[in-house]
Every structure is written in structure tokens, then in C-alpha cells.
Amino acid sequence: MTTYKYLKDKKVGIIGCPFSGGQPKEGVDEGPIKMIEFGLIEQLEEMGWAVEFDGHHKFTSLKPSEDPNIGKAKRPRYVSRVTKAVAESVESHLKKGHLALTLGGDHSLALGTVSGTFAAYPDACLVWIDAHADINTPESTESGNLHGCPVSFLLDVNDMLISQEMTESFSWLKPRLRPDRIVYIGLRDVDPPEKEILKKYGIKAFSMTHVDKYGIGKVVEMALDAVNPDRDRPIHLSFDVDALDPTVAPSTGTPVRGGLTFREGHYICESINETGLLVSVDIMEVNPTLEDEVSVFETVTVGCSLVRCCLGETLL
Ligand SMILES: NC(=[NH2+])NCCC[C@H](N)C(=O)O
Ligand SMILES: [Mn+2]
Ligand SMILES: [Mn+2]
């Protein structure tokens, strides 16, 4: 049984975020709704967690005329408003000593979740599980989708190329993430400018090639050694389900072949739980309107089982 260094009691606050504004495909807003409908709360209660869930966040979108692009970035003010509210929810759960569990929704929500975590725990580290690095800047992004950009906004560096107008739109956001406190696992679709950014700031990243070469056990150990060498910092785990192979999690907006197996994904969650340092978890990019019924069921259920492993479910 895991003992949790930073939690007051075995209590988890669930932040449901039906939000799709960081990318163009509708339906990802239904991810959190389906995960709750599937019985996630009851599953966690059965595991001995007290669950605090006050219903899903209600986000009202802006008229397109009120929210023109900034550079290439789409819906920046809407994303800002939503992620500010999410940051406040995460921070308040963490400050009560709860674990914060955020269900997305698209990955731009991490602007909120990671901000909230670092507001409550400035010494935290971030473990980002994804096929993508999501570290485009509003200038480097090809797609203009902010779910491909959150990490660049969060980084605490003094030369990140983010325009004045964008900085003002996100005036609430304090970049608190040091480049040596984030590590990636699962990467396999990284844009050329993102590769430059990773190199420039020396950000540790384990691609699927590393998973092939070393195996997932060693990769998780090396990842934690990089951001949490003494195993004493609080951990925020941001899990984009597209890190998993599309055969495992097909219903997601930007699937990429060659991903983590079912067990590799779960192993990451199990071993992060084992540290006892987990304070905040995101499960992002479940889109229950994509692919067929079986795919949707598989994706929603795998989202729920990743959560359970993060919260201490073991095989034996
Ligand atoms: N959270 C995600 N699924 N992100 C996909 C990002 C894809 C691409 N790199 C972009 O910036 O548009
Ligand atoms: Mn992704
Ligand atoms: Mn992502």
C-alpha cells in the first residue's frame, strides 16, 4: 500500500473539463462526461478513496468576433479563460491536501492544471506522457491549435518567443516550470521547431525509441532520476491518451502509430503511484465521438484504468 507524502488523507478532487477549444475536433469535450458515466467515481470509492466531485465545469465560449487569432493561435482568449478557472480548481484541491484529478478535454487544459499544481507546490516536477511534445509557441505552431502549445507557455525561461498580445491574454499565468523539472515519455511526432526548443533548453525526453531500447521499467526510472533525483518532489502527471498506441486508445483526435502498449501505459501510472509523491493527474484527449462503438469503449475504459493505477490499483 502506498503512503502519500503530500496528501492529508486519501481524498481526490475530480475536475471534469468538457473543453475542446484548444483544437478543432468536436467531441473531446465529452471525454470527462463519459469517464464519469462509466463509473470512475464508484471505482475510486471502492479503492478506498473519498471523492469530491462537484459536477463538470461549465465553460461558455466567446463569439468568434470577440476572440480573433493571435498570430496563428486560435481561440486564445477562450483557452485562457477556461484554463484560468481550471488552475484555480486544481490549486484549491491541492491546498486542501487532496489529490487533484483533471479529466479532459483537450491538452491545452494543462495550461490550467500545471499552473494550479505549481501554485500549490512550487517544487513539483512534471511528467508528460504523450506522442507529442505540445511545446510549440504561438509563433512556431503550424496548426494554430493551442493543445499543441501549453508547455511553451508554462516554461520559466526568459527568452520564450511569446508575443506581447498573447502574454497579455494570459496575464494570469505565471510560468513556473523550470526546464529541468519536466520530462517526456512516449514521443514520436515532434515538429521540427519543437525539436529545436527541446534541444535549446536541454529538456529530457524519452521517445518510443528509448522505450524500445531500454524497456519501460528503465525509462521510468531514468525519467524520475532526471526530474526527481532524490524522490522527494511532488509529481504532476499529465497523460495524453494518444501516447498509447491507437490500437489501445483509438478514440483520440491526433492518433500516431507506434505508441505505448496497454501495459507500458499502465506501468507508468503504477510506478508513479508507487513513489507516493503524486499530487496531480491529468487524463487528456479522450474523444468518445471518434471511431466506432468498440473503440470508444476501449478508450474510455483505458482512461479509467490509467486513473485507477495512478491512484494505487495493483495487479496483486
Ligand atoms: N495534445 C495534442 N494531441 N497535441 C497534438 C499537437 C500536434 C501538433 N504538434 C500541433 O502543434 O498542432
Ligand atoms: Mn498528443
Ligand atoms: Mn498532448
mmCIF file of C-alpha atoms and ligand atoms in Angstrom:
data_model
loop_
_atom_site.group_PDB
_atom_site.id
_atom_site.type_symbol
_atom_site.label_atom_id
_atom_site.label_comp_id
_atom_site.label_asym_id
_atom_site.label_seq_id
_atom_site.Cartn_x
_atom_site.Cartn_y
_atom_site.Cartn_z
ATOM 1 C CA MET A 1 0.000 0.000 0.000
ATOM 2 C CA THR A 2 1.288 3.402 -0.995
ATOM 3 C CA THR A 3 1.696 6.108 1.598
ATOM 4 C CA TYR A 4 1.243 9.554 0.134
ATOM 5 C CA LYS A 5 3.779 12.102 1.300
ATOM 6 C CA TYR A 6 1.827 15.211 0.321
ATOM 7 C CA LEU A 7 -1.811 14.196 0.813
ATOM 8 C CA LYS A 8 -3.689 14.824 4.055
ATOM 9 C CA ASP A 9 -5.953 11.854 3.663
ATOM 10 C CA LYS A 10 -6.968 9.540 0.850
ATOM 11 C CA LYS A 11 -9.133 12.134 -0.829
ATOM 12 C CA VAL A 12 -9.279 13.032 -4.517
ATOM 13 C CA GLY A 13 -10.885 16.089 -6.099
ATOM 14 C CA ILE A 14 -12.131 15.409 -9.613
ATOM 15 C CA ILE A 15 -12.146 18.352 -12.008
ATOM 16 C CA GLY A 16 -14.277 17.497 -15.038
ATOM 17 C CA CYS A 17 -13.338 19.671 -18.016
ATOM 18 C CA PRO A 18 -15.591 19.274 -21.033
ATOM 19 C CA PHE A 19 -13.470 21.520 -23.223
ATOM 20 C CA SER A 20 -12.415 21.284 -26.869
ATOM 21 C CA GLY A 21 -11.311 24.852 -27.636
ATOM 22 C CA GLY A 22 -7.611 24.051 -27.949
ATOM 23 C CA GLN A 23 -8.150 22.035 -31.133
ATOM 24 C CA PRO A 24 -10.720 21.785 -33.950
ATOM 25 C CA LYS A 25 -12.464 18.430 -33.400
ATOM 26 C CA GLU A 26 -15.725 18.416 -31.505
ATOM 27 C CA GLY A 27 -16.375 15.573 -29.094
ATOM 28 C CA VAL A 28 -13.291 15.718 -26.909
ATOM 29 C CA ASP A 29 -15.435 17.749 -24.508
ATOM 30 C CA GLU A 30 -17.442 14.558 -23.945
ATOM 31 C CA GLY A 31 -14.398 12.669 -22.670
ATOM 32 C CA PRO A 32 -14.822 13.565 -18.999
ATOM 33 C CA ILE A 33 -18.569 13.048 -19.119
ATOM 34 C CA LYS A 34 -18.166 9.505 -20.472
ATOM 35 C CA MET A 35 -15.441 8.645 -17.952
ATOM 36 C CA ILE A 36 -17.691 9.672 -15.077
ATOM 37 C CA GLU A 37 -20.672 7.847 -16.634
ATOM 38 C CA PHE A 38 -18.523 4.750 -16.947
ATOM 39 C CA GLY A 39 -18.323 4.668 -13.155
ATOM 40 C CA LEU A 40 -14.940 6.170 -12.363
ATOM 41 C CA ILE A 41 -16.130 7.725 -9.088
ATOM 42 C CA GLU A 42 -17.535 4.439 -7.798
ATOM 43 C CA GLN A 43 -14.356 2.626 -8.856
ATOM 44 C CA LEU A 44 -12.204 5.025 -6.868
ATOM 45 C CA GLU A 45 -14.512 4.835 -3.844
ATOM 46 C CA GLU A 46 -14.248 1.073 -3.959
ATOM 47 C CA MET A 47 -10.485 1.502 -3.744
ATOM 48 C CA GLY A 48 -10.931 3.449 -0.506
ATOM 49 C CA TRP A 49 -10.714 6.995 -1.861
ATOM 50 C CA ALA A 50 -13.049 9.741 -0.718
ATOM 51 C CA VAL A 51 -14.095 11.554 -3.890
ATOM 52 C CA GLU A 52 -15.046 15.194 -4.171
ATOM 53 C CA PHE A 53 -16.758 15.947 -7.469
ATOM 54 C CA ASP A 54 -18.972 18.993 -7.882
ATOM 55 C CA GLY A 55 -20.032 18.272 -11.448
ATOM 56 C CA HIS A 56 -18.265 19.215 -14.635
ATOM 57 C CA HIS A 57 -17.017 22.738 -15.203
ATOM 58 C CA LYS A 58 -19.316 24.846 -17.356
ATOM 59 C CA PHE A 59 -17.399 26.829 -19.929
ATOM 60 C CA THR A 60 -19.113 29.363 -22.181
ATOM 61 C CA SER A 61 -17.357 30.075 -25.435
ATOM 62 C CA LEU A 62 -16.732 33.510 -26.872
ATOM 63 C CA LYS A 63 -18.140 34.710 -30.182
ATOM 64 C CA PRO A 64 -15.514 34.296 -32.940
ATOM 65 C CA SER A 65 -15.545 38.096 -33.374
ATOM 66 C CA GLU A 66 -14.553 38.519 -29.722
ATOM 67 C CA ASP A 67 -11.718 36.041 -29.993
ATOM 68 C CA PRO A 68 -9.664 36.585 -33.161
ATOM 69 C CA ASN A 69 -6.446 34.647 -33.677
ATOM 70 C CA ILE A 70 -3.265 35.961 -32.095
ATOM 71 C CA GLY A 71 -0.642 35.225 -34.718
ATOM 72 C CA LYS A 72 -1.636 31.725 -35.796
ATOM 73 C CA ALA A 73 -3.061 30.720 -32.427
ATOM 74 C CA LYS A 74 -6.800 30.018 -32.412
ATOM 75 C CA ARG A 75 -9.292 30.938 -29.654
ATOM 76 C CA PRO A 76 -6.599 32.289 -27.310
ATOM 77 C CA ARG A 77 -8.946 34.256 -25.021
ATOM 78 C CA TYR A 78 -11.342 31.357 -24.618
ATOM 79 C CA VAL A 79 -8.493 28.967 -23.808
ATOM 80 C CA SER A 80 -7.122 31.500 -21.340
ATOM 81 C CA ARG A 81 -10.415 31.997 -19.546
ATOM 82 C CA VAL A 82 -11.083 28.277 -19.248
ATOM 83 C CA THR A 83 -7.594 27.322 -18.120
ATOM 84 C CA LYS A 84 -7.571 30.088 -15.502
ATOM 85 C CA ALA A 85 -10.685 28.565 -13.928
ATOM 86 C CA VAL A 86 -9.115 25.098 -14.079
ATOM 87 C CA ALA A 87 -5.920 26.363 -12.438
ATOM 88 C CA GLU A 88 -7.963 27.746 -9.556
ATOM 89 C CA SER A 89 -9.820 24.445 -9.066
ATOM 90 C CA VAL A 90 -6.630 22.398 -9.084
ATOM 91 C CA GLU A 91 -4.871 24.760 -6.694
ATOM 92 C CA SER A 92 -7.748 24.774 -4.226
ATOM 93 C CA HIS A 93 -7.963 20.966 -4.127
ATOM 94 C CA LEU A 94 -4.217 20.681 -3.640
ATOM 95 C CA LYS A 95 -4.218 23.286 -0.879
ATOM 96 C CA LYS A 96 -6.818 21.221 0.967
ATOM 97 C CA GLY A 97 -4.387 18.299 0.801
ATOM 98 C CA HIS A 98 -6.360 16.410 -1.847
ATOM 99 C CA LEU A 99 -5.030 14.724 -4.913
ATOM 100 C CA ALA A 100 -6.268 16.629 -7.977
ATOM 101 C CA LEU A 101 -7.557 14.577 -10.899
ATOM 102 C CA THR A 102 -8.414 16.517 -14.045
ATOM 103 C CA LEU A 103 -10.369 14.836 -16.835
ATOM 104 C CA GLY A 104 -10.141 16.404 -20.293
ATOM 105 C CA GLY A 105 -10.885 17.677 -22.698
ATOM 106 C CA ASP A 106 -8.025 18.709 -24.920
ATOM 107 C CA HIS A 107 -4.464 19.081 -23.719
ATOM 108 C CA SER A 108 -4.478 22.904 -23.697
ATOM 109 C CA LEU A 109 -6.145 22.324 -20.301
ATOM 110 C CA ALA A 110 -2.666 21.568 -18.957
ATOM 111 C CA LEU A 111 -2.083 25.326 -19.005
ATOM 112 C CA GLY A 112 -4.506 25.308 -16.090
ATOM 113 C CA THR A 113 -3.652 22.061 -14.364
ATOM 114 C CA VAL A 114 0.114 22.574 -14.342
ATOM 115 C CA SER A 115 -0.258 26.220 -13.277
ATOM 116 C CA GLY A 116 -2.517 25.141 -10.429
ATOM 117 C CA THR A 117 -0.084 22.461 -9.313
ATOM 118 C CA PHE A 118 2.926 24.772 -9.311
ATOM 119 C CA ALA A 119 0.951 27.441 -7.448
ATOM 120 C CA ALA A 120 0.336 24.943 -4.644
ATOM 121 C CA TYR A 121 3.659 23.076 -4.930
ATOM 122 C CA PRO A 122 6.414 25.305 -6.409
ATOM 123 C CA ASP A 123 8.930 22.429 -6.077
ATOM 124 C CA ALA A 124 6.880 19.987 -8.126
ATOM 125 C CA CYS A 125 8.048 18.207 -11.258
ATOM 126 C CA LEU A 126 6.070 17.387 -14.367
ATOM 127 C CA VAL A 127 5.952 14.004 -16.101
ATOM 128 C CA TRP A 128 4.355 14.406 -19.555
ATOM 129 C CA ILE A 129 3.187 11.235 -21.319
ATOM 130 C CA ASP A 130 2.350 11.940 -24.960
ATOM 131 C CA ALA A 131 3.020 11.137 -28.601
ATOM 132 C CA HIS A 132 3.546 14.909 -28.963
ATOM 133 C CA ALA A 133 5.718 17.422 -27.138
ATOM 134 C CA ASP A 134 2.984 20.125 -27.071
ATOM 135 C CA ILE A 135 5.758 22.705 -26.838
ATOM 136 C CA ASN A 136 5.081 24.788 -29.943
ATOM 137 C CA THR A 137 4.999 28.519 -29.400
ATOM 138 C CA PRO A 138 2.123 30.590 -30.789
ATOM 139 C CA GLU A 139 4.651 31.562 -33.482
ATOM 140 C CA SER A 140 6.024 28.091 -34.304
ATOM 141 C CA THR A 141 2.689 26.237 -34.391
ATOM 142 C CA GLU A 142 1.655 25.086 -37.871
ATOM 143 C CA SER A 143 -1.865 24.143 -36.852
ATOM 144 C CA GLY A 144 -2.644 27.125 -34.626
ATOM 145 C CA ASN A 145 -4.148 24.685 -32.110
ATOM 146 C CA LEU A 146 -3.252 25.612 -28.569
ATOM 147 C CA HIS A 147 -3.348 21.970 -27.376
ATOM 148 C CA GLY A 148 -0.008 21.728 -29.195
ATOM 149 C CA CYS A 149 1.453 24.669 -27.220
ATOM 150 C CA PRO A 150 0.858 24.504 -23.451
ATOM 151 C CA VAL A 151 4.391 23.615 -22.384
ATOM 152 C CA SER A 152 5.977 26.661 -24.065
ATOM 153 C CA PHE A 153 3.663 28.949 -22.057
ATOM 154 C CA LEU A 154 4.460 27.153 -18.802
ATOM 155 C CA LEU A 155 8.257 27.191 -19.081
ATOM 156 C CA ASP A 156 10.078 29.549 -16.763
ATOM 157 C CA VAL A 157 12.706 30.862 -19.202
ATOM 158 C CA ASN A 158 13.369 34.456 -20.104
ATOM 159 C CA ASP A 159 13.591 34.162 -23.877
ATOM 160 C CA MET A 160 10.481 32.214 -24.902
ATOM 161 C CA LEU A 161 9.054 33.819 -28.046
ATOM 162 C CA ILE A 162 5.526 34.670 -26.993
ATOM 163 C CA SER A 163 4.055 37.936 -28.264
ATOM 164 C CA GLN A 164 3.042 40.809 -26.059
ATOM 165 C CA GLU A 165 -0.586 40.389 -27.079
ATOM 166 C CA MET A 166 -0.567 36.714 -26.153
ATOM 167 C CA THR A 167 1.198 37.361 -22.846
ATOM 168 C CA GLU A 168 -1.489 39.933 -22.031
ATOM 169 C CA SER A 169 -4.267 37.478 -22.893
ATOM 170 C CA PHE A 170 -2.716 35.059 -20.416
ATOM 171 C CA SER A 171 -1.836 37.700 -17.833
ATOM 172 C CA TRP A 172 -2.996 35.376 -15.017
ATOM 173 C CA LEU A 173 -0.432 32.674 -15.974
ATOM 174 C CA LYS A 174 2.916 32.688 -14.173
ATOM 175 C CA PRO A 175 5.479 30.491 -15.947
ATOM 176 C CA ARG A 176 6.898 28.434 -13.077
ATOM 177 C CA LEU A 177 8.150 25.308 -14.820
ATOM 178 C CA ARG A 178 11.941 25.058 -14.925
ATOM 179 C CA PRO A 179 13.211 23.189 -17.996
ATOM 180 C CA ASP A 180 14.927 20.635 -15.740
ATOM 181 C CA ARG A 181 11.645 19.799 -13.987
ATOM 182 C CA ILE A 182 9.795 18.379 -16.983
ATOM 183 C CA VAL A 183 10.346 15.011 -18.607
ATOM 184 C CA TYR A 184 8.555 13.381 -21.518
ATOM 185 C CA ILE A 185 7.810 9.721 -22.246
ATOM 186 C CA GLY A 186 6.266 8.333 -25.440
ATOM 187 C CA LEU A 187 7.204 10.983 -28.005
ATOM 188 C CA ARG A 188 7.045 10.065 -31.685
ATOM 189 C CA ASP A 189 5.515 13.029 -33.528
ATOM 190 C CA VAL A 190 7.527 16.120 -32.687
ATOM 191 C CA ASP A 191 7.507 19.127 -35.045
ATOM 192 C CA PRO A 192 10.904 20.490 -36.214
ATOM 193 C CA PRO A 193 10.614 23.754 -34.218
ATOM 194 C CA GLU A 194 9.669 21.703 -31.152
ATOM 195 C CA LYS A 195 12.845 19.644 -31.542
ATOM 196 C CA GLU A 196 14.785 22.905 -31.545
ATOM 197 C CA ILE A 197 13.089 24.078 -28.353
ATOM 198 C CA LEU A 198 13.716 20.761 -26.573
ATOM 199 C CA LYS A 199 17.389 20.938 -27.541
ATOM 200 C CA LYS A 200 17.796 24.617 -26.670
ATOM 201 C CA TYR A 201 16.547 24.194 -23.103
ATOM 202 C CA GLY A 202 18.036 20.726 -22.598
ATOM 203 C CA ILE A 203 14.650 19.198 -21.833
ATOM 204 C CA LYS A 204 14.805 15.484 -21.052
ATOM 205 C CA ALA A 205 12.664 13.409 -23.377
ATOM 206 C CA PHE A 206 12.226 9.676 -23.863
ATOM 207 C CA SER A 207 10.803 8.807 -27.269
ATOM 208 C CA MET A 208 9.358 5.454 -28.284
ATOM 209 C CA THR A 209 12.861 4.587 -29.490
ATOM 210 C CA HIS A 210 14.072 4.819 -25.889
ATOM 211 C CA VAL A 211 11.161 2.669 -24.736
ATOM 212 C CA ASP A 212 12.159 0.063 -27.360
ATOM 213 C CA LYS A 213 15.825 0.219 -26.418
ATOM 214 C CA TYR A 214 15.688 0.257 -22.611
ATOM 215 C CA GLY A 215 12.235 -1.057 -21.808
ATOM 216 C CA ILE A 216 9.588 0.896 -19.937
ATOM 217 C CA GLY A 217 10.913 -0.008 -16.461
ATOM 218 C CA LYS A 218 14.294 1.577 -17.096
ATOM 219 C CA VAL A 219 12.787 4.560 -18.932
ATOM 220 C CA VAL A 220 10.523 5.463 -15.999
ATOM 221 C CA GLU A 221 13.471 5.148 -13.625
ATOM 222 C CA MET A 222 15.646 7.396 -15.814
ATOM 223 C CA ALA A 223 12.799 9.874 -16.217
ATOM 224 C CA LEU A 224 12.319 10.166 -12.449
ATOM 225 C CA ASP A 225 16.079 10.388 -11.910
ATOM 226 C CA ALA A 226 16.116 13.387 -14.255
ATOM 227 C CA VAL A 227 13.366 15.454 -12.619
ATOM 228 C CA ASN A 228 13.164 13.984 -9.137
ATOM 229 C CA PRO A 229 16.605 12.535 -8.275
ATOM 230 C CA ASP A 230 16.022 12.321 -4.513
ATOM 231 C CA ARG A 231 12.409 11.187 -4.910
ATOM 232 C CA ASP A 232 11.132 13.980 -2.704
ATOM 233 C CA ARG A 233 9.382 16.396 -5.075
ATOM 234 C CA PRO A 234 5.624 16.358 -5.648
ATOM 235 C CA ILE A 235 4.757 14.907 -9.067
ATOM 236 C CA HIS A 236 2.251 16.153 -11.608
ATOM 237 C CA LEU A 237 1.478 13.503 -14.219
ATOM 238 C CA SER A 238 -0.079 14.767 -17.453
ATOM 239 C CA PHE A 239 -1.215 11.797 -19.529
ATOM 240 C CA ASP A 240 -2.406 12.352 -23.107
ATOM 241 C CA VAL A 241 -4.105 9.106 -24.156
ATOM 242 C CA ASP A 242 -2.590 9.443 -27.633
ATOM 243 C CA ALA A 243 0.690 8.348 -26.016
ATOM 244 C CA LEU A 244 -0.870 4.894 -26.128
ATOM 245 C CA ASP A 245 -0.864 3.063 -29.412
ATOM 246 C CA PRO A 246 -4.018 3.741 -31.477
ATOM 247 C CA THR A 247 -4.863 0.038 -31.194
ATOM 248 C CA VAL A 248 -5.170 0.638 -27.427
ATOM 249 C CA ALA A 249 -6.739 4.123 -27.384
ATOM 250 C CA PRO A 250 -8.239 4.700 -30.831
ATOM 251 C CA SER A 251 -10.746 7.451 -29.974
ATOM 252 C CA THR A 252 -8.495 10.472 -29.802
ATOM 253 C CA GLY A 253 -8.053 13.473 -32.093
ATOM 254 C CA THR A 254 -4.421 13.115 -33.158
ATOM 255 C CA PRO A 255 -3.537 9.390 -33.076
ATOM 256 C CA VAL A 256 0.013 8.365 -34.052
ATOM 257 C CA ARG A 257 1.062 4.795 -34.778
ATOM 258 C CA GLY A 258 3.826 3.091 -32.827
ATOM 259 C CA GLY A 259 2.763 4.045 -29.318
ATOM 260 C CA LEU A 260 2.859 2.624 -25.816
ATOM 261 C CA THR A 261 1.263 -0.743 -25.247
ATOM 262 C CA PHE A 262 -1.590 -1.192 -22.778
ATOM 263 C CA ARG A 263 0.848 -2.496 -20.158
ATOM 264 C CA GLU A 264 3.516 0.149 -20.766
ATOM 265 C CA GLY A 265 0.938 2.887 -20.209
ATOM 266 C CA HIS A 266 -0.320 1.251 -17.038
ATOM 267 C CA TYR A 267 3.187 0.540 -15.794
ATOM 268 C CA ILE A 268 3.988 4.264 -15.931
ATOM 269 C CA CYS A 269 0.947 5.012 -13.762
ATOM 270 C CA GLU A 270 1.680 2.168 -11.336
ATOM 271 C CA SER A 271 5.271 3.228 -10.831
ATOM 272 C CA ILE A 272 4.398 6.905 -10.379
ATOM 273 C CA ASN A 273 1.858 5.855 -7.756
ATOM 274 C CA GLU A 274 4.485 3.739 -6.019
ATOM 275 C CA THR A 275 6.650 6.813 -5.392
ATOM 276 C CA GLY A 276 3.932 8.164 -3.048
ATOM 277 C CA LEU A 277 4.711 11.613 -4.477
ATOM 278 C CA LEU A 278 1.820 12.032 -6.886
ATOM 279 C CA VAL A 279 -0.307 15.130 -6.231
ATOM 280 C CA SER A 280 -1.970 15.890 -9.558
ATOM 281 C CA VAL A 281 -3.015 13.809 -12.577
ATOM 282 C CA ASP A 282 -4.476 14.749 -15.971
ATOM 283 C CA ILE A 283 -6.101 12.303 -18.356
ATOM 284 C CA MET A 284 -6.492 14.167 -21.628
ATOM 285 C CA GLU A 285 -7.715 13.865 -25.221
ATOM 286 C CA VAL A 286 -10.303 11.091 -24.810
ATOM 287 C CA ASN A 287 -12.767 11.795 -27.657
ATOM 288 C CA PRO A 288 -15.773 9.458 -27.414
ATOM 289 C CA THR A 289 -17.216 10.660 -30.720
ATOM 290 C CA LEU A 290 -14.365 9.328 -32.852
ATOM 291 C CA GLU A 291 -14.210 5.810 -34.350
ATOM 292 C CA ASP A 292 -16.728 3.026 -33.689
ATOM 293 C CA GLU A 293 -18.520 1.979 -30.526
ATOM 294 C CA VAL A 294 -15.942 -0.644 -29.564
ATOM 295 C CA SER A 295 -13.094 1.864 -29.957
ATOM 296 C CA VAL A 296 -14.917 4.392 -27.813
ATOM 297 C CA PHE A 297 -15.496 1.804 -25.111
ATOM 298 C CA GLU A 298 -11.840 0.761 -25.192
ATOM 299 C CA THR A 299 -10.604 4.339 -24.985
ATOM 300 C CA VAL A 300 -12.936 5.391 -22.165
ATOM 301 C CA THR A 301 -12.197 2.260 -20.161
ATOM 302 C CA VAL A 302 -8.453 2.586 -20.638
ATOM 303 C CA GLY A 303 -8.691 6.200 -19.439
ATOM 304 C CA CYS A 304 -10.436 4.976 -16.287
ATOM 305 C CA SER A 305 -7.956 2.170 -15.695
ATOM 306 C CA LEU A 306 -4.997 4.534 -16.050
ATOM 307 C CA VAL A 307 -6.585 6.684 -13.358
ATOM 308 C CA ARG A 308 -7.047 3.685 -11.072
ATOM 309 C CA CYS A 309 -3.383 2.701 -11.488
ATOM 310 C CA CYS A 310 -2.310 6.262 -10.721
ATOM 311 C CA LEU A 311 -4.368 6.019 -7.552
ATOM 312 C CA GLY A 312 -2.919 2.736 -6.418
ATOM 313 C CA GLU A 313 -4.584 -0.164 -8.190
ATOM 314 C CA THR A 314 -2.144 -3.057 -8.491
ATOM 315 C CA LEU A 315 -2.322 -6.454 -10.160
ATOM 316 C CA LEU A 316 -1.528 -8.354 -6.989
HETATM 317 N N1 LIG B 1 -2.342 17.471 -27.358
HETATM 318 C C1 LIG B 1 -2.190 17.024 -28.609
HETATM 319 N N2 LIG B 1 -2.838 15.978 -29.016
HETATM 320 N N3 LIG B 1 -1.387 17.726 -29.378
HETATM 321 C C2 LIG B 1 -1.148 17.460 -30.783
HETATM 322 C C3 LIG B 1 -0.255 18.512 -31.374
HETATM 323 C C4 LIG B 1 0.048 18.269 -32.818
HETATM 324 C C5 LIG B 1 0.969 19.294 -33.473
HETATM 325 N N4 LIG B 1 2.305 19.197 -32.975
HETATM 326 C C6 LIG B 1 0.429 20.713 -33.292
HETATM 327 O O1 LIG B 1 1.078 21.511 -32.670
HETATM 328 O O2 LIG B 1 -0.635 21.014 -33.770
HETATM 329 MN MN MN B 2 -0.741 14.057 -28.003
HETATM 330 MN MN MN B 3 -0.861 16.250 -25.685
#
